Amino acid sequence: MHDQIITIERHIVEQERRYPQATGVFSNLLYDIALAAKIIAYETTRAGLVEILGLAGRINVQGEQQMKLDLFANETMIRMNSYTGRLAVMASEEEEDIIPVPEEYGIGKYVLVFDPLDGSSNVDVNVSIGTIFGVYRRKSKQGPGTLEDCLQMGRDLVAAGYIIYGSSTMMVYSTGQGVHGFTLDPGVGEFLLSHPDIRMPERSKYYSVNQGYEQYWSEGVRRFTWWLQGMDREDPRKPLSGRYSGSLVADFHRNLLEGGIYYYPAEATKPEGKLRLVYEAIPLAFIVEQAGGYASDGQRNILDIQPKSLHQRIPLFIGNLELVKKAEEFISEYDGQ
Ligand code: AHM
Ligand code: MG
């Protein structure tokens, strides 16, 4: 019981000390994200009350339309990061174009991409949701940041992470020195280190996929799923349990801690898959690799894919290295790719 209590701020500072040339800007950017996360967490826990009390506790006497939680999360991320002078540009899953930062507050050297509230269809039924983010260094030399600054490969990330608004709120992030998880103590309003140096367990327990769409899958994906279920006659294995919440962050987080794979494959009706390369696949691929796992589009490492457009979709297989490699094998054998 006498272990140290490490807040996210202290952890970020301690990581920064390893880089004598660091200016502190990057650390401050991570605090900004953590603060935005606390504000979003506060609102998500009140989601069911919004219609009764109005957003932020105000009684909605004018009968105005209440802001939806995903838009609130988007606005919060933008407002907390626009005026800090730390960013050159942002991009959000909720915005069609890149989000410039107002020049009068100074243009910084970092780039922030985010999905403000992933899985938001789960809000009304009180299932976990999440925020996903990635941070790059700008590539453009001066002036406002550009689209190219937001379309970088996962290999070039300087940090990535997610916040899960679940039975407790957690922030999990990596700056390329392992993956660290912090649980929000709502009483003191601090994220406290609860999961230092997360590594994916070698043995997997779960697979997460929307099996309702099986008829649209390729032969390779179908056979891979049978393999996971222990139904491959030539290579039988202990079946994994199925877990799918419809909330990527929640399913990813479970598999990260307990071992397993999440996949959203290409489907006949959605040949590109559903998930977004820039806001979802790449940041989580960075995290999973740092935890000893792997992420693929079924053929290639997600971190090696050059995004071509902001809202590009991509099939995603993410989790334990052995399982994701197996998915690639099935796809190459049966789908001729
Ligand atoms: P969103 O960004 O519109 O919330 O969509 C992403 C979500 C993921 O969180 C989740 O894994 C997936 O979509 C669920 O999709 P489906 O209902 O097709 O299984
Ligand atoms: Mg999303």
PDB file of C-alpha atoms in Angstrom, residues 114-292:
ATOM      1  CA  PHE A 114      -8.364  12.267 -33.568  1.00  0.00           C
ATOM      2  CA  ASP A 115     -11.651  10.443 -33.502  1.00  0.00           C
ATOM      3  CA  PRO A 116     -13.381  12.443 -30.742  1.00  0.00           C
ATOM      4  CA  LEU A 117     -15.955   9.849 -29.737  1.00  0.00           C
ATOM      5  CA  ASP A 118     -15.702   6.476 -31.342  1.00  0.00           C
ATOM      6  CA  GLY A 119     -18.576   4.029 -31.073  1.00  0.00           C
ATOM      7  CA  SER A 120     -20.993   6.838 -30.328  1.00  0.00           C
ATOM      8  CA  SER A 121     -23.943   4.694 -31.382  1.00  0.00           C
ATOM      9  CA  ASN A 122     -23.369   3.079 -27.971  1.00  0.00           C
ATOM     10  CA  VAL A 123     -24.072   6.255 -26.008  1.00  0.00           C
ATOM     11  CA  ASP A 124     -27.814   5.760 -25.762  1.00  0.00           C
ATOM     12  CA  VAL A 125     -27.414   2.249 -24.401  1.00  0.00           C
ATOM     13  CA  ASN A 126     -24.695   3.034 -21.864  1.00  0.00           C
ATOM     14  CA  VAL A 127     -21.909   0.946 -23.407  1.00  0.00           C
ATOM     15  CA  SER A 128     -18.268   2.091 -23.324  1.00  0.00           C
ATOM     16  CA  ILE A 129     -17.064   4.593 -25.897  1.00  0.00           C
ATOM     17  CA  GLY A 130     -13.694   6.140 -26.578  1.00  0.00           C
ATOM     18  CA  THR A 131     -11.514   8.892 -27.997  1.00  0.00           C
ATOM     19  CA  ILE A 132      -8.553   7.948 -30.201  1.00  0.00           C
ATOM     20  CA  PHE A 133      -5.645  10.257 -31.058  1.00  0.00           C
ATOM     21  CA  GLY A 134      -2.318  10.432 -32.848  1.00  0.00           C
ATOM     22  CA  VAL A 135       0.409  13.087 -32.753  1.00  0.00           C
ATOM     23  CA  TYR A 136       2.913  13.772 -35.537  1.00  0.00           C
ATOM     24  CA  ARG A 137       5.615  16.340 -36.134  1.00  0.00           C
ATOM     25  CA  ARG A 138       4.654  18.697 -38.925  1.00  0.00           C
ATOM     26  CA  LYS A 139       6.341  18.061 -42.260  1.00  0.00           C
ATOM     27  CA  SER A 140       5.628  21.422 -43.870  1.00  0.00           C
ATOM     28  CA  LYS A 141       8.308  23.955 -43.043  1.00  0.00           C
ATOM     29  CA  GLN A 142       6.342  27.071 -42.125  1.00  0.00           C
ATOM     30  CA  GLY A 143       2.966  28.786 -42.089  1.00  0.00           C
ATOM     31  CA  PRO A 144      -0.266  26.967 -41.301  1.00  0.00           C
ATOM     32  CA  GLY A 145      -0.144  23.177 -41.299  1.00  0.00           C
ATOM     33  CA  THR A 146      -1.293  21.348 -44.418  1.00  0.00           C
ATOM     34  CA  LEU A 147      -3.235  18.284 -45.481  1.00  0.00           C
ATOM     35  CA  GLU A 148       0.070  16.471 -46.035  1.00  0.00           C
ATOM     36  CA  ASP A 149       0.940  17.101 -42.398  1.00  0.00           C
ATOM     37  CA  CYS A 150      -2.169  15.085 -41.449  1.00  0.00           C
ATOM     38  CA  LEU A 151      -1.557  12.314 -43.976  1.00  0.00           C
ATOM     39  CA  GLN A 152       1.538  10.754 -42.463  1.00  0.00           C
ATOM     40  CA  MET A 153       2.430   7.104 -42.054  1.00  0.00           C
ATOM     41  CA  GLY A 154       1.995   5.462 -38.680  1.00  0.00           C
ATOM     42  CA  ARG A 155       5.765   4.933 -38.556  1.00  0.00           C
ATOM     43  CA  ASP A 156       6.118   8.693 -38.161  1.00  0.00           C
ATOM     44  CA  LEU A 157       3.844   9.023 -35.122  1.00  0.00           C
ATOM     45  CA  VAL A 158       5.461  10.577 -32.074  1.00  0.00           C
ATOM     46  CA  ALA A 159       2.616   9.557 -29.796  1.00  0.00           C
ATOM     47  CA  ALA A 160      -0.757   7.864 -29.913  1.00  0.00           C
ATOM     48  CA  GLY A 161      -3.360   6.840 -27.440  1.00  0.00           C
ATOM     49  CA  TYR A 162      -6.965   6.454 -26.522  1.00  0.00           C
ATOM     50  CA  ILE A 163      -9.330   7.255 -23.726  1.00  0.00           C
ATOM     51  CA  ILE A 164     -11.970   4.713 -22.800  1.00  0.00           C
ATOM     52  CA  TYR A 165     -15.084   5.952 -21.031  1.00  0.00           C
ATOM     53  CA  GLY A 166     -16.124   2.724 -19.355  1.00  0.00           C
ATOM     54  CA  SER A 167     -16.894   1.558 -15.855  1.00  0.00           C
ATOM     55  CA  SER A 168     -13.965   3.822 -15.136  1.00  0.00           C
ATOM     56  CA  THR A 169     -12.276   6.273 -17.485  1.00  0.00           C
ATOM     57  CA  MET A 170      -8.797   5.310 -18.620  1.00  0.00           C
ATOM     58  CA  MET A 171      -6.214   7.022 -20.764  1.00  0.00           C
ATOM     59  CA  VAL A 172      -3.735   4.726 -22.479  1.00  0.00           C
ATOM     60  CA  TYR A 173      -0.855   6.219 -24.435  1.00  0.00           C
ATOM     61  CA  SER A 174       2.532   5.577 -25.908  1.00  0.00           C
ATOM     62  CA  THR A 175       5.332   7.836 -27.029  1.00  0.00           C
ATOM     63  CA  GLY A 176       7.237   4.865 -28.394  1.00  0.00           C
ATOM     64  CA  GLN A 177       8.506   3.802 -24.970  1.00  0.00           C
ATOM     65  CA  GLY A 178       5.944   1.182 -24.112  1.00  0.00           C
ATOM     66  CA  VAL A 179       2.243   1.553 -23.443  1.00  0.00           C
ATOM     67  CA  HIS A 180       0.999   3.022 -20.184  1.00  0.00           C
ATOM     68  CA  GLY A 181      -2.512   3.139 -18.781  1.00  0.00           C
ATOM     69  CA  PHE A 182      -3.945   5.660 -16.306  1.00  0.00           C
ATOM     70  CA  THR A 183      -7.262   5.478 -14.505  1.00  0.00           C
ATOM     71  CA  LEU A 184      -9.163   8.659 -13.794  1.00  0.00           C
ATOM     72  CA  ASP A 185      -9.890   9.203 -10.132  1.00  0.00           C
ATOM     73  CA  PRO A 186     -13.079  11.240 -10.489  1.00  0.00           C
ATOM     74  CA  GLY A 187     -12.812  12.494  -6.896  1.00  0.00           C
ATOM     75  CA  VAL A 188      -9.474  14.231  -7.349  1.00  0.00           C
ATOM     76  CA  GLY A 189      -9.782  14.662 -11.111  1.00  0.00           C
ATOM     77  CA  GLU A 190      -6.416  13.070 -11.891  1.00  0.00           C
ATOM     78  CA  PHE A 191      -5.355  10.256 -14.155  1.00  0.00           C
ATOM     79  CA  LEU A 192      -3.267   7.900 -11.977  1.00  0.00           C
ATOM     80  CA  LEU A 193      -0.883   5.298 -13.335  1.00  0.00           C
ATOM     81  CA  SER A 194      -2.688   1.994 -12.963  1.00  0.00           C
ATOM     82  CA  HIS A 195      -1.296  -0.104 -15.831  1.00  0.00           C
ATOM     83  CA  PRO A 196       2.427   0.569 -16.327  1.00  0.00           C
ATOM     84  CA  ASP A 197       4.113  -0.962 -19.360  1.00  0.00           C
ATOM     85  CA  ILE A 198       1.206  -2.915 -20.814  1.00  0.00           C
ATOM     86  CA  ARG A 199       2.246  -5.976 -22.823  1.00  0.00           C
ATOM     87  CA  MET A 200      -0.208  -8.156 -24.696  1.00  0.00           C
ATOM     88  CA  PRO A 201      -0.397 -11.565 -23.021  1.00  0.00           C
ATOM     89  CA  GLU A 202       1.005 -14.382 -25.153  1.00  0.00           C
ATOM     90  CA  ARG A 203      -2.127 -16.490 -24.810  1.00  0.00           C
ATOM     91  CA  SER A 204      -5.201 -15.027 -26.412  1.00  0.00           C
ATOM     92  CA  LYS A 205      -8.701 -15.297 -24.996  1.00  0.00           C
ATOM     93  CA  TYR A 206     -10.988 -13.346 -27.305  1.00  0.00           C
ATOM     94  CA  TYR A 207     -11.873 -12.563 -30.871  1.00  0.00           C
ATOM     95  CA  SER A 208     -13.986  -9.519 -31.706  1.00  0.00           C
ATOM     96  CA  VAL A 209     -15.784  -9.170 -35.006  1.00  0.00           C
ATOM     97  CA  ASN A 210     -19.297  -8.372 -36.194  1.00  0.00           C
ATOM     98  CA  GLN A 211     -20.257 -11.895 -37.179  1.00  0.00           C
ATOM     99  CA  GLY A 212     -23.652 -10.691 -38.347  1.00  0.00           C
ATOM    100  CA  TYR A 213     -21.942  -9.721 -41.596  1.00  0.00           C
ATOM    101  CA  GLU A 214     -20.338 -13.102 -42.213  1.00  0.00           C
ATOM    102  CA  GLN A 215     -22.182 -13.574 -45.506  1.00  0.00           C
ATOM    103  CA  TYR A 216     -20.288 -10.577 -46.905  1.00  0.00           C
ATOM    104  CA  TRP A 217     -16.847 -11.853 -45.906  1.00  0.00           C
ATOM    105  CA  SER A 218     -14.230 -13.340 -48.184  1.00  0.00           C
ATOM    106  CA  GLU A 219     -13.432 -17.044 -48.034  1.00  0.00           C
ATOM    107  CA  GLY A 220     -10.154 -16.277 -46.268  1.00  0.00           C
ATOM    108  CA  VAL A 221     -11.816 -14.274 -43.488  1.00  0.00           C
ATOM    109  CA  ARG A 222     -14.482 -16.945 -43.020  1.00  0.00           C
ATOM    110  CA  ARG A 223     -11.915 -19.725 -42.756  1.00  0.00           C
ATOM    111  CA  PHE A 224      -9.757 -17.657 -40.445  1.00  0.00           C
ATOM    112  CA  THR A 225     -12.776 -17.247 -38.163  1.00  0.00           C
ATOM    113  CA  TRP A 226     -13.401 -20.999 -38.168  1.00  0.00           C
ATOM    114  CA  TRP A 227      -9.753 -21.440 -37.194  1.00  0.00           C
ATOM    115  CA  LEU A 228     -10.222 -19.043 -34.253  1.00  0.00           C
ATOM    116  CA  GLN A 229     -13.273 -21.050 -33.248  1.00  0.00           C
ATOM    117  CA  GLY A 230     -11.260 -24.273 -33.284  1.00  0.00           C
ATOM    118  CA  MET A 231     -13.199 -25.598 -36.286  1.00  0.00           C
ATOM    119  CA  ASP A 232     -10.294 -25.963 -38.702  1.00  0.00           C
ATOM    120  CA  ARG A 233      -9.988 -29.733 -39.074  1.00  0.00           C
ATOM    121  CA  GLU A 234      -6.367 -29.639 -40.197  1.00  0.00           C
ATOM    122  CA  ASP A 235      -5.253 -27.266 -37.487  1.00  0.00           C
ATOM    123  CA  PRO A 236      -7.644 -27.489 -34.541  1.00  0.00           C
ATOM    124  CA  ARG A 237      -7.059 -25.122 -31.622  1.00  0.00           C
ATOM    125  CA  LYS A 238      -8.787 -24.266 -28.399  1.00  0.00           C
ATOM    126  CA  PRO A 239     -11.662 -21.984 -29.403  1.00  0.00           C
ATOM    127  CA  LEU A 240     -11.449 -18.346 -28.457  1.00  0.00           C
ATOM    128  CA  SER A 241     -14.439 -16.657 -26.852  1.00  0.00           C
ATOM    129  CA  GLY A 242     -16.289 -14.132 -28.961  1.00  0.00           C
ATOM    130  CA  ARG A 243     -16.708 -10.592 -27.585  1.00  0.00           C
ATOM    131  CA  TYR A 244     -18.003  -7.701 -29.677  1.00  0.00           C
ATOM    132  CA  SER A 245     -19.457  -4.504 -28.318  1.00  0.00           C
ATOM    133  CA  GLY A 246     -19.617  -2.357 -31.451  1.00  0.00           C
ATOM    134  CA  SER A 247     -17.157  -0.018 -29.788  1.00  0.00           C
ATOM    135  CA  LEU A 248     -13.661  -0.374 -31.186  1.00  0.00           C
ATOM    136  CA  VAL A 249     -11.872   1.166 -28.218  1.00  0.00           C
ATOM    137  CA  ALA A 250     -13.664  -1.116 -25.760  1.00  0.00           C
ATOM    138  CA  ASP A 251     -13.007  -4.242 -27.815  1.00  0.00           C
ATOM    139  CA  PHE A 252      -9.410  -3.230 -28.485  1.00  0.00           C
ATOM    140  CA  HIS A 253      -8.777  -2.441 -24.818  1.00  0.00           C
ATOM    141  CA  ARG A 254     -10.136  -5.786 -23.668  1.00  0.00           C
ATOM    142  CA  ASN A 255      -7.975  -7.650 -26.143  1.00  0.00           C
ATOM    143  CA  LEU A 256      -4.913  -5.590 -25.253  1.00  0.00           C
ATOM    144  CA  LEU A 257      -5.216  -6.560 -21.599  1.00  0.00           C
ATOM    145  CA  GLU A 258      -6.528 -10.112 -21.987  1.00  0.00           C
ATOM    146  CA  GLY A 259      -5.096 -11.183 -25.351  1.00  0.00           C
ATOM    147  CA  GLY A 260      -7.008 -11.521 -28.585  1.00  0.00           C
ATOM    148  CA  ILE A 261      -7.837 -10.019 -31.942  1.00  0.00           C
ATOM    149  CA  TYR A 262     -10.295  -7.428 -33.224  1.00  0.00           C
ATOM    150  CA  TYR A 263     -11.080  -7.327 -36.920  1.00  0.00           C
ATOM    151  CA  TYR A 264     -13.279  -5.363 -39.247  1.00  0.00           C
ATOM    152  CA  PRO A 265     -12.578  -6.982 -42.602  1.00  0.00           C
ATOM    153  CA  ALA A 266     -13.409  -5.886 -46.125  1.00  0.00           C
ATOM    154  CA  GLU A 267     -16.954  -6.969 -46.937  1.00  0.00           C
ATOM    155  CA  ALA A 268     -18.746  -7.462 -50.235  1.00  0.00           C
ATOM    156  CA  THR A 269     -20.886  -4.446 -49.369  1.00  0.00           C
ATOM    157  CA  LYS A 270     -17.961  -2.460 -47.886  1.00  0.00           C
ATOM    158  CA  PRO A 271     -14.864  -3.392 -49.888  1.00  0.00           C
ATOM    159  CA  GLU A 272     -12.793  -0.789 -48.051  1.00  0.00           C
ATOM    160  CA  GLY A 273     -13.901  -1.996 -44.632  1.00  0.00           C
ATOM    161  CA  LYS A 274     -15.477   0.474 -42.220  1.00  0.00           C
ATOM    162  CA  LEU A 275     -12.787   1.921 -40.014  1.00  0.00           C
ATOM    163  CA  ARG A 276     -10.762   5.022 -40.762  1.00  0.00           C
ATOM    164  CA  LEU A 277      -7.060   4.683 -41.427  1.00  0.00           C
ATOM    165  CA  VAL A 278      -5.994   8.073 -40.046  1.00  0.00           C
ATOM    166  CA  TYR A 279      -8.090   8.323 -36.878  1.00  0.00           C
ATOM    167  CA  GLU A 280      -8.610   4.718 -35.829  1.00  0.00           C
ATOM    168  CA  ALA A 281      -6.360   2.139 -37.476  1.00  0.00           C
ATOM    169  CA  ILE A 282      -3.021   3.975 -37.379  1.00  0.00           C
ATOM    170  CA  PRO A 283      -3.068   5.217 -33.751  1.00  0.00           C
ATOM    171  CA  LEU A 284      -4.203   1.838 -32.414  1.00  0.00           C
ATOM    172  CA  ALA A 285      -1.636   0.066 -34.625  1.00  0.00           C
ATOM    173  CA  PHE A 286       1.084   2.148 -32.959  1.00  0.00           C
ATOM    174  CA  ILE A 287      -0.191   1.198 -29.505  1.00  0.00           C
ATOM    175  CA  VAL A 288      -0.538  -2.483 -30.294  1.00  0.00           C
ATOM    176  CA  GLU A 289       2.977  -2.684 -31.721  1.00  0.00           C
ATOM    177  CA  GLN A 290       4.363  -1.005 -28.622  1.00  0.00           C
ATOM    178  CA  ALA A 291       2.594  -3.673 -26.555  1.00  0.00           C
ATOM    179  CA  GLY A 292       4.083  -6.517 -28.611  1.00  0.00           C
TER     180      GLY A 292
END
